[in-house]
Coordinates of C-alpha atoms (C1' of nucleotides) in Angstrom, one line a residue:
Chain A
M1 CA -0.3 -0.1 0.3
S2 CA 1.2 3.3 -0.6
T3 CA 2.1 5.9 1.4
R4 CA -0.7 7.9 0.0
D5 CA -3.4 5.7 0.5
L6 CA -2.0 4.2 4.2
L7 CA -2.6 7.7 5.9
A8 CA -5.3 8.5 3.5
D9 CA -6.9 5.6 6.3
S10 CA -5.6 6.9 9.3
V11 CA -6.8 10.2 9.1
S12 CA -10.5 8.8 7.8
N13 CA -10.2 6.5 10.8
A14 CA -9.3 8.5 13.4
L15 CA -11.5 10.9 11.7
S16 CA -14.4 8.9 12.3
T17 CA -13.2 7.9 16.5
I18 CA -13.4 11.1 17.0
A19 CA -17.1 11.3 15.8
R20 CA -18.2 8.9 17.4
R21 CA -16.7 10.3 20.6
D22 CA -17.0 13.5 20.1
G23 CA -21.2 12.2 18.3
L24 CA -20.0 14.5 15.5
S25 CA -21.4 13.7 12.6
V26 CA -18.9 14.1 9.7
E27 CA -20.3 13.8 6.6
V28 CA -17.3 14.0 4.3
D29 CA -17.5 15.2 0.2
P30 CA -14.6 13.3 -1.2
G31 CA -13.7 14.9 -3.1
A32 CA -12.8 18.0 -1.1
V33 CA -10.1 15.9 1.2
H34 CA -7.1 16.0 0.0
L35 CA -3.8 14.9 1.2
E36 CA -1.1 16.0 -0.4
R37 CA 2.3 16.3 -0.6
P38 CA 3.6 20.4 0.4
A39 CA 4.8 23.3 -2.1
R40 CA 6.9 24.3 0.8
R41 CA 9.6 21.5 2.6
E42 CA 9.3 22.8 5.8
H43 CA 5.3 22.2 6.4
G44 CA 6.2 18.7 6.4
D45 CA 6.2 15.2 3.5
W46 CA 2.5 14.8 3.4
S47 CA -0.6 17.9 4.3
T48 CA -3.7 16.9 4.5
N49 CA -7.0 19.5 4.6
V50 CA -9.3 17.3 6.2
A51 CA -9.8 19.4 9.2
L52 CA -10.7 22.7 6.8
V53 CA -13.8 21.2 4.7
T54 CA -15.4 18.5 7.1
A55 CA -15.5 21.3 10.7
K56 CA -18.5 24.0 9.5
R57 CA -20.2 20.7 8.6
A58 CA -20.0 19.3 11.6
G59 CA -20.2 21.8 14.2
T60 CA -16.5 22.7 15.2
N61 CA -14.3 24.8 13.8
P62 CA -11.3 23.8 11.9
R63 CA -8.2 24.2 14.5
A64 CA -9.9 22.9 17.2
L65 CA -11.1 19.2 14.6
A66 CA -7.5 19.0 13.5
G67 CA -6.2 19.4 17.1
A68 CA -8.7 16.7 18.2
L69 CA -7.2 14.5 14.8
V70 CA -3.6 14.8 15.7
E71 CA -3.7 14.5 19.1
Q72 CA -5.7 10.9 17.6
L73 CA -3.0 10.0 15.2
T74 CA 0.0 10.7 17.2
A75 CA -1.0 7.9 19.5
D76 CA -0.9 6.1 17.2
P77 CA 1.2 7.3 14.2
P78 CA 1.1 5.5 10.6
L79 CA 3.9 3.6 9.2
H80 CA 7.0 6.1 9.6
V81 CA 5.2 9.2 10.7
T82 CA 7.5 10.8 13.1
S83 CA 5.7 14.0 13.8
V84 CA 1.8 15.2 13.5
E85 CA 1.6 19.0 13.4
I86 CA -1.6 21.6 12.6
A87 CA -0.3 24.7 11.0
G88 CA -2.2 27.7 10.2
P89 CA -6.0 27.5 9.8
G90 CA -6.1 23.7 9.8
F91 CA -3.9 22.0 8.1
I92 CA -2.9 18.9 9.0
N93 CA 1.1 18.4 8.4
F94 CA 2.6 15.4 8.0
R95 CA 6.2 14.5 8.9
L96 CA 7.7 11.5 7.6
E97 CA 11.3 9.3 8.2
N98 CA 12.8 8.1 4.9
G99 CA 11.8 5.2 5.0
W100 CA 8.8 6.2 3.3
L101 CA 10.7 7.2 0.7
I102 CA 13.6 4.0 0.5
D103 CA 10.0 2.0 0.5
S104 CA 8.6 3.6 -2.7
L105 CA 11.7 3.1 -4.3
A106 CA 12.2 -0.3 -3.4
D107 CA 8.3 -0.5 -4.2
L108 CA 9.3 1.2 -7.9
L109 CA 12.2 -1.5 -8.7
A110 CA 10.0 -4.6 -7.8
Q111 CA 7.3 -3.6 -10.5
G112 CA 10.3 -2.4 -13.3
E113 CA 8.7 -0.6 -16.6
E114 CA 6.4 -2.9 -17.0
G115 CA 4.8 -3.0 -13.9
Y116 CA 5.1 0.7 -12.3
A117 CA 2.7 4.1 -12.4
R118 CA -0.9 1.6 -13.6
P119 CA -3.0 3.4 -12.6
D120 CA -6.4 1.7 -12.5
V121 CA -8.6 5.2 -13.8
G122 CA -10.2 3.5 -17.2
H123 CA -11.2 0.0 -15.6
G124 CA -10.9 -1.3 -18.4
E125 CA -13.7 0.6 -20.2
T126 CA -13.0 1.1 -23.9
V127 CA -12.8 3.9 -25.6
Q128 CA -11.4 5.1 -28.9
V129 CA -9.7 8.2 -29.4
E130 CA -9.8 9.7 -32.7
F131 CA -7.6 12.7 -34.0
I132 CA -6.4 14.4 -36.6
S133 CA -8.7 13.1 -39.5
A134 CA -7.4 15.3 -42.1
N135 CA -9.0 15.7 -45.4
P136 CA -6.8 13.4 -47.9
T137 CA -6.0 16.3 -49.8
G138 CA -2.7 17.8 -49.5
P139 CA -0.6 17.0 -46.7
I140 CA -1.2 17.2 -42.9
H141 CA 0.2 20.6 -41.5
V142 CA 1.8 21.8 -37.8
G143 CA -1.8 21.9 -36.6
N144 CA -2.8 18.3 -37.5
G145 CA 0.7 17.6 -35.5
W146 CA 0.1 19.4 -33.3
W147 CA -3.3 18.0 -32.2
G148 CA -2.4 14.4 -33.5
S149 CA 0.4 14.6 -30.9
Y150 CA -1.9 14.4 -28.4
G151 CA -4.6 12.4 -29.7
D152 CA -1.9 9.5 -29.9
A153 CA -0.5 10.9 -26.3
L154 CA -3.3 10.8 -24.9
A155 CA -4.4 7.4 -25.8
R156 CA -0.6 6.1 -24.7
V157 CA -1.6 7.8 -20.9
L158 CA -5.2 6.2 -21.4
D159 CA -4.4 2.7 -22.0
R160 CA -1.4 2.6 -19.3
A161 CA -4.3 3.6 -16.7
G162 CA -6.2 1.1 -17.5
Y163 CA -9.0 2.2 -20.5
R164 CA -8.3 -0.5 -23.4
V165 CA -8.0 2.5 -26.1
S166 CA -8.5 2.4 -29.7
R167 CA -7.3 5.0 -32.2
E168 CA -8.7 6.2 -35.1
Y169 CA -8.3 8.5 -38.4
Y170 CA -11.7 8.9 -40.0
V171 CA -10.4 9.7 -43.4
N172 CA -13.3 11.4 -45.7
D173 CA -12.8 10.1 -48.8
T174 CA -15.7 11.4 -50.4
G175 CA -18.2 14.1 -50.7
G176 CA -17.2 17.7 -52.5
Q177 CA -13.5 17.5 -51.7
I178 CA -12.7 15.1 -53.8
R179 CA -14.2 16.2 -56.3
T180 CA -12.4 19.8 -56.2
L181 CA -9.8 17.6 -56.3
G182 CA -9.7 15.7 -58.7
E183 CA -10.4 18.4 -60.9
S184 CA -7.4 20.1 -59.6
L185 CA -5.4 17.2 -60.6
L186 CA -7.2 17.5 -64.4
A187 CA -6.4 20.9 -65.1
R188 CA -3.0 20.2 -64.0
R189 CA -2.9 17.1 -65.8
R190 CA -4.4 19.1 -69.1
G191 CA -1.1 22.6 -67.9
D192 CA -3.9 24.8 -67.1
D193 CA -4.8 26.7 -64.2
V194 CA -6.2 25.1 -61.1
P195 CA -9.6 25.9 -61.0
E196 CA -11.3 28.7 -58.3
G197 CA -11.6 26.7 -54.9
G198 CA -8.8 24.5 -56.1
Y199 CA -6.2 22.9 -54.2
Q200 CA -3.0 24.8 -55.3
G201 CA -0.1 23.2 -54.0
E202 CA 3.1 21.9 -55.4
Y203 CA 2.2 18.8 -54.8
V204 CA -0.8 18.4 -57.1
N205 CA 0.8 19.2 -59.3
D206 CA 4.2 16.4 -58.5
L207 CA 0.9 14.5 -58.6
A208 CA -0.4 15.2 -62.2
A209 CA 1.9 14.6 -64.1
E210 CA 3.0 10.8 -61.9
F211 CA -1.9 9.9 -62.7
D212 CA -2.7 8.2 -66.1
G213 CA -5.8 7.7 -65.6
P214 CA -9.3 7.9 -67.1
D215 CA -10.3 11.9 -67.5
D216 CA -12.6 11.2 -64.5
V217 CA -13.0 14.2 -61.8
T218 CA -14.1 11.5 -59.0
A219 CA -11.6 9.1 -60.1
A220 CA -9.1 11.1 -60.5
G221 CA -10.2 12.6 -56.7
R222 CA -9.8 9.5 -55.8
W223 CA -6.5 8.0 -57.3
A224 CA -5.0 11.2 -55.7
A225 CA -6.6 10.6 -52.6
E226 CA -5.0 7.7 -51.8
Q227 CA -1.7 9.2 -52.8
I228 CA -2.1 11.5 -50.3
L229 CA -3.0 9.4 -47.2
D230 CA -0.3 6.9 -48.3
R231 CA 2.0 10.2 -47.6
I232 CA -0.1 11.2 -44.6
K233 CA 0.4 7.5 -42.8
A234 CA 4.6 7.6 -43.7
T235 CA 4.6 11.2 -41.9
L236 CA 2.3 10.3 -38.5
A237 CA 4.8 6.6 -39.0
S238 CA 8.1 9.9 -39.0
V239 CA 7.0 11.2 -35.6
G240 CA 5.4 8.3 -33.9
I241 CA 1.7 8.0 -34.6
I242 CA 0.1 4.9 -35.9
F243 CA -3.1 4.4 -35.6
D244 CA -5.4 1.1 -35.2
E245 CA -7.9 1.6 -37.9
W246 CA -8.3 3.9 -40.7
Y247 CA -11.4 4.5 -40.8
S248 CA -13.2 5.6 -45.0
Q249 CA -16.7 7.8 -45.4
A250 CA -16.7 6.9 -48.0
S251 CA -17.9 3.5 -46.9
I252 CA -20.1 3.8 -44.5
E253 CA -21.6 6.4 -46.9
E254 CA -21.7 3.0 -49.4
S255 CA -22.7 0.6 -46.9
G256 CA -26.4 2.1 -46.4
A257 CA -25.5 2.8 -43.2
V258 CA -26.3 7.0 -44.2
D259 CA -29.9 5.6 -44.9
D260 CA -30.6 4.1 -41.3
T261 CA -29.2 6.8 -39.5
I262 CA -31.1 9.3 -41.4
A263 CA -34.7 6.9 -40.9
L264 CA -33.6 6.1 -37.4
L265 CA -34.0 9.9 -36.8
A266 CA -37.2 10.3 -39.1
E267 CA -38.9 7.5 -36.7
K268 CA -38.4 9.6 -34.0
G269 CA -40.0 12.6 -35.8
L270 CA -36.6 14.7 -35.6
V271 CA -36.5 15.2 -40.1
F272 CA -38.7 16.9 -42.0
E273 CA -38.0 18.1 -46.1
Q274 CA -37.8 21.5 -47.0
D275 CA -36.5 23.0 -49.9
G276 CA -35.4 19.8 -51.8
A277 CA -33.5 19.2 -49.3
T278 CA -33.7 16.4 -46.0
W279 CA -33.8 18.3 -43.0
F280 CA -32.4 17.3 -38.8
R281 CA -34.4 18.8 -35.7
A282 CA -31.5 19.6 -34.3
T283 CA -33.0 22.6 -32.9
E284 CA -35.1 20.0 -30.2
L285 CA -32.4 19.3 -28.9
G286 CA -30.3 22.7 -28.1
D287 CA -28.4 23.1 -31.2
T288 CA -28.8 26.9 -32.0
R289 CA -30.2 26.1 -36.0
D290 CA -31.7 22.6 -37.8
R291 CA -29.0 20.7 -40.3
V292 CA -29.1 19.3 -44.0
L293 CA -28.5 16.3 -44.3
R294 CA -28.9 15.2 -47.3
K295 CA -28.6 18.3 -50.2
A296 CA -31.9 18.5 -52.0
N297 CA -29.2 17.6 -54.8
G298 CA -29.7 13.9 -52.6
D299 CA -25.8 14.1 -51.5
A300 CA -25.6 13.0 -47.8
T301 CA -23.8 16.1 -45.8
Y302 CA -20.4 15.4 -43.5
L303 CA -23.5 15.5 -40.3
A304 CA -25.4 12.5 -41.5
G305 CA -21.8 11.1 -42.8
D306 CA -20.3 11.8 -38.9
L307 CA -23.8 10.7 -37.6
A308 CA -23.9 7.7 -39.0
Y309 CA -19.8 7.3 -37.9
H310 CA -20.8 7.2 -34.3
R311 CA -23.4 5.0 -34.7
D312 CA -21.7 2.7 -35.5
K313 CA -18.9 3.8 -32.8
F314 CA -20.8 3.9 -29.8
L315 CA -24.3 1.3 -31.0
V316 CA -22.4 -1.6 -34.3
R317 CA -18.7 -1.5 -32.2
G318 CA -19.4 -0.7 -28.8
F319 CA -17.3 1.2 -27.2
D320 CA -18.3 2.9 -23.6
R321 CA -16.9 6.0 -24.7
V322 CA -15.6 8.4 -26.9
I323 CA -13.5 11.4 -27.0
D324 CA -13.2 12.8 -30.6
V325 CA -9.7 15.7 -30.8
F326 CA -10.4 18.5 -33.5
G327 CA -9.8 22.0 -34.3
A328 CA -11.1 24.3 -33.2
D329 CA -11.4 25.2 -36.3
H330 CA -13.9 22.2 -36.2
H331 CA -15.5 23.5 -32.6
G332 CA -19.5 24.6 -35.1
Q333 CA -20.0 21.3 -35.6
V334 CA -20.0 19.7 -32.1
A335 CA -23.3 20.9 -30.8
S336 CA -24.4 19.1 -33.9
L337 CA -23.3 16.3 -33.1
M338 CA -24.1 15.8 -29.9
A339 CA -27.2 16.6 -30.6
G340 CA -27.7 14.2 -32.8
V341 CA -25.5 11.4 -30.6
E342 CA -28.2 12.0 -28.9
A343 CA -30.9 11.7 -30.7
L344 CA -30.5 8.4 -31.2
G345 CA -30.5 7.5 -28.2
I346 CA -27.2 7.2 -27.1
D347 CA -26.1 8.4 -23.7
P348 CA -24.0 12.8 -24.8
A349 CA -21.9 12.1 -22.0
R350 CA -19.9 9.0 -23.5
L351 CA -19.1 11.3 -26.4
E352 CA -15.8 13.7 -25.5
V353 CA -15.5 16.1 -28.0
R354 CA -11.3 17.8 -26.8
L355 CA -11.0 21.0 -29.5
G356 CA -7.5 21.6 -30.2
Q357 CA -6.8 25.5 -30.3
M358 CA -4.7 27.2 -32.8
V359 CA -1.5 26.9 -33.8
S360 CA -0.2 30.1 -35.2
L361 CA 3.2 29.6 -37.1
V362 CA 6.0 32.4 -36.7
D363 CA 9.1 32.5 -38.8
G364 CA 11.7 35.2 -37.6
G365 CA 9.1 36.9 -36.6
E366 CA 6.6 37.3 -39.8
S367 CA 3.6 35.1 -39.9
V368 CA 2.9 32.8 -41.1
K369 CA -1.0 31.7 -42.3
M370 CA -2.3 28.2 -42.8
G371 CA -4.2 27.3 -46.2
K372 CA -4.3 23.8 -47.5
R373 CA -6.2 24.9 -50.7
A374 CA -3.5 27.7 -50.8
G375 CA -0.8 25.3 -50.7
N376 CA 1.2 27.4 -48.0
A377 CA 0.6 25.7 -44.8
I378 CA 3.5 24.7 -43.6
A379 CA 3.8 20.8 -43.2
L380 CA 4.1 18.6 -40.9
D381 CA 6.7 17.3 -43.6
S382 CA 9.6 19.8 -43.3
L383 CA 9.1 20.8 -39.3
V384 CA 10.0 16.8 -38.4
A385 CA 12.6 17.6 -41.2
D386 CA 13.9 20.9 -39.9
I387 CA 13.8 19.5 -35.8
G388 CA 13.7 16.7 -35.9
P389 CA 10.5 13.5 -34.8
D390 CA 11.8 14.1 -30.5
A391 CA 12.2 17.8 -30.4
T392 CA 8.5 18.3 -32.6
R393 CA 6.2 15.9 -29.9
I394 CA 7.4 17.4 -26.9
L395 CA 6.4 21.3 -28.5
S396 CA 3.4 19.9 -28.6
L397 CA 2.7 19.1 -25.9
M398 CA 4.7 21.1 -23.3
S399 CA 1.1 23.2 -23.8
S400 CA -2.1 22.3 -23.4
L401 CA -4.5 22.0 -26.0
D402 CA -6.8 25.0 -25.0
Q403 CA -3.7 26.9 -25.3
A404 CA -3.5 29.3 -28.7
T405 CA 0.5 29.4 -28.6
T406 CA 2.8 30.5 -31.2
F407 CA 5.2 28.5 -32.5
D408 CA 8.6 30.1 -33.5
L409 CA 10.1 28.2 -36.5
A410 CA 13.2 30.6 -36.2
S411 CA 14.0 29.7 -33.1
V412 CA 14.5 26.2 -32.9
R413 CA 16.6 25.9 -35.6
E414 CA 19.1 28.6 -34.9
Q415 CA 19.0 27.7 -31.6
S416 CA 18.4 24.0 -31.4
A417 CA 20.7 23.0 -28.2
D418 CA 18.1 25.6 -26.7
N419 CA 15.2 23.2 -27.3
P420 CA 13.0 21.3 -24.6
V421 CA 14.2 18.1 -25.5
F422 CA 17.9 18.1 -25.4
Y423 CA 17.7 19.0 -21.5
V424 CA 15.6 16.0 -21.1
Q425 CA 17.3 13.5 -23.6
M426 CA 20.7 14.4 -22.3
A427 CA 20.0 13.0 -18.8
S428 CA 18.5 9.8 -20.6
A429 CA 22.4 9.5 -22.8
R430 CA 24.1 10.7 -18.9
I431 CA 21.9 7.5 -17.8
G432 CA 23.3 4.7 -20.2
G433 CA 27.4 6.9 -20.0
V434 CA 26.4 5.3 -16.2
G435 CA 26.3 3.0 -17.1
R436 CA 29.4 2.9 -20.4
K437 CA 31.6 4.4 -17.6
A438 CA 30.1 1.0 -14.6
V439 CA 31.2 -1.3 -17.3
E440 CA 34.6 0.5 -18.7
R441 CA 35.2 0.2 -14.5
G442 CA 34.4 -3.3 -13.9
T443 CA 31.5 -1.7 -10.7
V444 CA 29.0 -4.4 -11.3
R445 CA 25.1 -3.7 -10.2
A446 CA 24.4 -6.0 -6.9
P447 CA 21.1 -7.8 -7.6
L448 CA 19.0 -5.2 -5.6
D449 CA 18.5 -8.1 -2.7
Q450 CA 21.9 -7.4 -1.5
V451 CA 22.2 -3.2 -1.3
D452 CA 20.6 -1.5 1.6
L453 CA 19.0 1.5 -0.5
T454 CA 19.0 3.1 2.8
L455 CA 21.9 4.7 2.3
L456 CA 20.7 7.2 -0.6
S457 CA 19.5 10.5 2.7
H458 CA 21.9 13.5 0.6
E459 CA 19.2 16.1 -0.3
R460 CA 19.8 14.9 -3.7
E461 CA 18.7 11.3 -3.9
L462 CA 15.4 11.8 -1.9
E463 CA 14.2 14.8 -4.2
L464 CA 14.5 12.5 -6.5
I465 CA 13.2 9.3 -5.5
R466 CA 9.8 11.8 -4.1
C467 CA 9.8 12.9 -7.5
L468 CA 10.2 9.3 -9.0
E469 CA 7.0 8.6 -6.6
E470 CA 5.0 11.1 -7.9
L471 CA 4.6 8.9 -11.5
P472 CA 1.4 6.8 -10.8
E473 CA -0.5 9.8 -9.3
V474 CA 0.6 11.8 -12.7
V475 CA -0.2 8.9 -14.7
A476 CA -3.7 8.9 -13.1
A477 CA -4.2 12.5 -12.9
A478 CA -3.3 13.0 -16.5
A479 CA -6.1 10.4 -18.3
E480 CA -8.4 12.1 -15.8
D481 CA -8.4 15.5 -17.3
R482 CA -7.3 13.9 -21.0
A483 CA -4.1 15.9 -20.0
P484 CA -1.0 14.7 -21.8
T485 CA 1.0 17.4 -21.0
K486 CA 1.2 16.6 -17.3
V487 CA 3.9 13.8 -18.1
T488 CA 6.2 16.5 -20.3
T489 CA 5.6 19.2 -17.1
W490 CA 7.1 15.9 -14.6
V491 CA 8.8 14.2 -16.8
R492 CA 10.6 17.7 -17.2
R493 CA 11.1 17.4 -13.9
L494 CA 12.7 14.8 -13.3
A495 CA 15.2 15.2 -15.4
S496 CA 16.1 18.3 -13.0
S497 CA 16.7 16.7 -10.5
F498 CA 18.0 14.5 -12.2
H499 CA 21.5 16.6 -13.3
G500 CA 21.5 17.9 -9.3
F501 CA 21.6 14.4 -8.0
Y502 CA 24.0 13.5 -11.0
H503 CA 25.9 16.7 -10.2
D504 CA 26.1 16.5 -6.4
C505 CA 26.3 12.9 -6.3
P506 CA 29.3 10.9 -6.6
I507 CA 28.3 7.2 -8.8
L508 CA 31.2 5.8 -9.8
A509 CA 34.2 8.1 -8.1
E510 CA 37.3 6.3 -7.0
D511 CA 36.3 7.8 -3.5
V512 CA 32.6 6.8 -2.7
D513 CA 32.2 4.0 -0.9
P514 CA 31.0 0.8 -3.1
A515 CA 28.1 0.1 -0.9
V516 CA 26.9 3.2 -1.4
A517 CA 27.9 3.8 -5.2
Q518 CA 24.8 0.6 -5.1
A519 CA 22.6 2.4 -3.8
R520 CA 22.6 5.5 -6.3
L521 CA 23.6 2.8 -9.2
W522 CA 20.0 1.5 -8.1
L523 CA 18.6 5.4 -8.2
V524 CA 20.0 5.5 -11.6
E525 CA 18.5 2.6 -12.4
A526 CA 15.1 3.8 -11.4
T527 CA 15.5 7.2 -12.6
R528 CA 16.1 5.4 -16.2
I529 CA 12.7 3.2 -15.8
G530 CA 11.1 6.5 -14.8
L531 CA 11.9 8.1 -17.9
A532 CA 11.0 5.6 -19.9
I533 CA 7.9 5.0 -18.9
G534 CA 7.3 9.1 -19.5
L535 CA 9.1 9.6 -22.5
G536 CA 7.3 7.0 -23.7
L537 CA 3.8 8.2 -23.0
L538 CA 4.4 11.1 -25.0
G539 CA 6.2 9.5 -27.9
V540 CA 9.8 11.1 -27.5
S541 CA 12.5 8.5 -27.4
A542 CA 15.3 8.1 -24.7
P543 CA 18.6 7.6 -26.2
E544 CA 21.3 6.3 -24.3
A545 CA 23.7 8.3 -25.3
M546 CA 23.7 11.6 -27.8
Chain B
rG1 C1' -25.3 39.5 -32.4
rC2 C1' -24.5 34.0 -30.3
rC3 C1' -21.0 29.9 -28.6
rC4 C1' -16.1 27.8 -27.0
rC5 C1' -10.5 29.2 -26.2
rC6 C1' -7.2 32.0 -24.0
rG7 C1' -4.8 36.4 -20.9
rU8 C1' 0.3 34.8 -15.5
rA9 C1' 7.7 37.2 -15.6
rG10 C1' 10.5 41.2 -21.5
rC11 C1' 9.5 36.5 -24.6
rU12 C1' 6.8 30.7 -25.0
rC13 C1' 4.7 28.0 -21.8
rA14 C1' 3.5 25.1 -16.0
rG15 C1' -0.1 25.6 -12.2
rC16 C1' -5.9 18.2 -8.6
rG17 C1' -9.7 25.5 -4.8
rG18 C1' -5.2 25.2 -0.8
rA19 C1' 0.1 28.2 3.0
rU20 C1' 5.8 32.3 0.6
rA21 C1' 2.1 31.2 -7.7
rG22 C1' 6.3 27.7 -10.7
rA23 C1' 10.1 26.1 -15.5
rG24 C1' 13.5 27.0 -20.1
rC25 C1' 14.8 31.5 -23.3
rA26 C1' 16.2 36.4 -22.5
rC27 C1' 19.9 39.3 -19.0
rC28 C1' 23.4 39.3 -13.8
rG29 C1' 26.4 36.9 -10.8
rG30 C1' 29.0 31.9 -9.7
rC31 C1' 30.5 26.7 -10.6
rC32 C1' 34.7 22.3 -15.6
rU33 C1' 42.3 18.5 -12.7
rC34 C1' 35.8 15.4 -11.2
rC35 C1' 30.6 9.6 -14.1
rG36 C1' 29.1 13.5 -20.3
rG37 C1' 29.6 21.4 -18.6
rA38 C1' 23.6 19.6 -24.2
rG39 C1' 24.7 20.6 -17.4
rC40 C1' 25.1 22.8 -11.9
rC41 C1' 24.7 26.8 -8.0
rG42 C1' 22.0 32.1 -7.4
rG43 C1' 19.7 37.0 -8.9
rU44 C1' 16.6 40.4 -11.4
rG45 C1' 10.9 40.4 -13.0
rG46 C1' 4.0 38.6 -12.7
rC47 C1' -2.1 36.8 -12.4
rG48 C1' -6.4 42.6 -17.4
rC49 C1' -9.5 44.8 -14.1
rA50 C1' -14.5 44.5 -11.4
rG51 C1' -17.5 42.8 -8.7
rG52 C1' -18.5 37.2 -5.7
rU53 C1' -18.3 32.3 -3.4
rU54 C1' -15.2 29.7 0.1
rC55 C1' -11.8 29.8 6.2
rG56 C1' -8.8 30.0 1.4
rA57 C1' -9.5 32.1 -5.5
rG58 C1' -4.2 32.2 -11.0
rU59 C1' -8.6 27.6 -10.1
rC60 C1' -15.2 27.9 -9.5
rC61 C1' -19.5 32.1 -10.7
rU62 C1' -21.0 37.1 -13.4
rG63 C1' -20.1 41.8 -15.6
rC64 C1' -16.1 44.7 -18.8
rC65 C1' -11.7 45.3 -21.7
rG66 C1' -8.1 42.6 -24.9
rG67 C1' -7.1 37.9 -28.3
rG68 C1' -7.9 33.6 -31.5
rG69 C1' -11.6 30.7 -33.5
rG70 C1' -16.9 29.3 -35.4
rC71 C1' -22.0 30.1 -36.7
rA72 C1' -23.2 26.5 -44.7
rC73 C1' -27.3 22.2 -49.2
rC74 C1' -17.9 22.5 -47.4
rA75 C1' -15.6 19.0 -45.1

RNA sequence: GCCCCCGUAGCUCAGCGGAUAGAGCACCGGCCUCCGGAGCCGGUGGCGCAGGUUCGAGUCCUGCCGGGGGCACCA
């Protein structure tokens, strides 16, 4: 049992003992009671606000309740606890002897990279994460890469936190955009200008030179989309983003699922005809206006396909939960999607839509406008070529999805040594260096049960263990909040703790006590495990040398 | 007009309702006969404004001011 759980149990037991004894009615709101590591070391190792949040309803004041709790806890102190004190308005602060940290280190080493930091927040729930889903009408841009890194890292985090995860890319391989792409391609092949509103990029020229099919707009469009999709797959693979499923919109339309979905909505009285089109009465379910499902020309709208698609996700494939990651420029479709999902009899709480705010690019102070049709978007490919896949991923996972970020291409290009990825990977490389140096000096790491970890008592060593000890909770929070960024923050902190330790605590130097060296070698191994887990969740490599 | 996101240090960003708000870059000053100095240590500097809820607000609520993105028979 973790120290946190141990303390939580003790506090809870002490509270009910006091409540019984003093006849207090204690109603504890479990979400409000926190057991946390104080930001300031002089406040102890652990702290709880339980007295502050329960005193009022118990009909007493926080400091009085805290006093009683302290008395109770002092009489029967939890493992490793050396003192319990009241502080400030009614916090209860615990001081522990270092044994609790040594225990957590031993625990980490026993569980290893596979087993450590696997909090079960998902309880085996199945969740589909759909992300990127950029139209295959041109190369994907940096924004797609940003949100893609988020989606992929989120999937990794959820997977580690006990969800059964499937990653999916919805391929818009049908409809007007594909026709426009086909027209652009054929125009280029004839040597004409691309028609108004068509795709202007270089890649259209390249594809036109290759295309030897007939003069059929749809066939040309589909062919081009396939080529482009192959490139998108290769680009994403280069930054470590792999999908379980590439789901074709055309296949949904051809299967008749769109017609079925519209029929289903019609049965519920939510469909009407107007101006030759078929409409969904979305206003009945909270949308701002009604929406067209089938256009007057007979084509299904994007929404109709999307509803059929979501019906497939929930009702056919049976995911417990679906997380759609969209760019903020698709915000407008959320309300109608939610309305449609609810109309189909699916609990809308099972669908989460996360909107990625825009990534604006500047290049040496010059702002760069992104637009696929104009062909001037910064391709993810070119960014990766500039700064590498690891830097691309960690930079995109530094800020939260809600934060519109500004990214200066020039600054990363010119001073890439200042890039945070180097700082973290330096820690990884130093760990590799320790291993190499140990071999060089003929030092062998002894089996763990023959090593005295309690020799780790330097403040740098303890701080490093404190950081490692937090990882399971960081993973849990990242999963619950759908915020893989929390892992990035933690990894950077771990790297910082490790650099400090490395600087002040020699491991293999001549004058280090061999027993201390052994304990430190295991601490280095624990750090390697922590870094491997953390960087693995971010999709960043942990090199043994740089 | 309506909806969503964001205003935190000079810049880019962190910050489960908790105690004295953090990091990187930039700037100033220290540390290499020592396992990787791409590192370590110290300093300068900040929550857009006004109310409210709370024992406690950068965090929650309302309004205002700024910035971004939406509001198609396009996807």
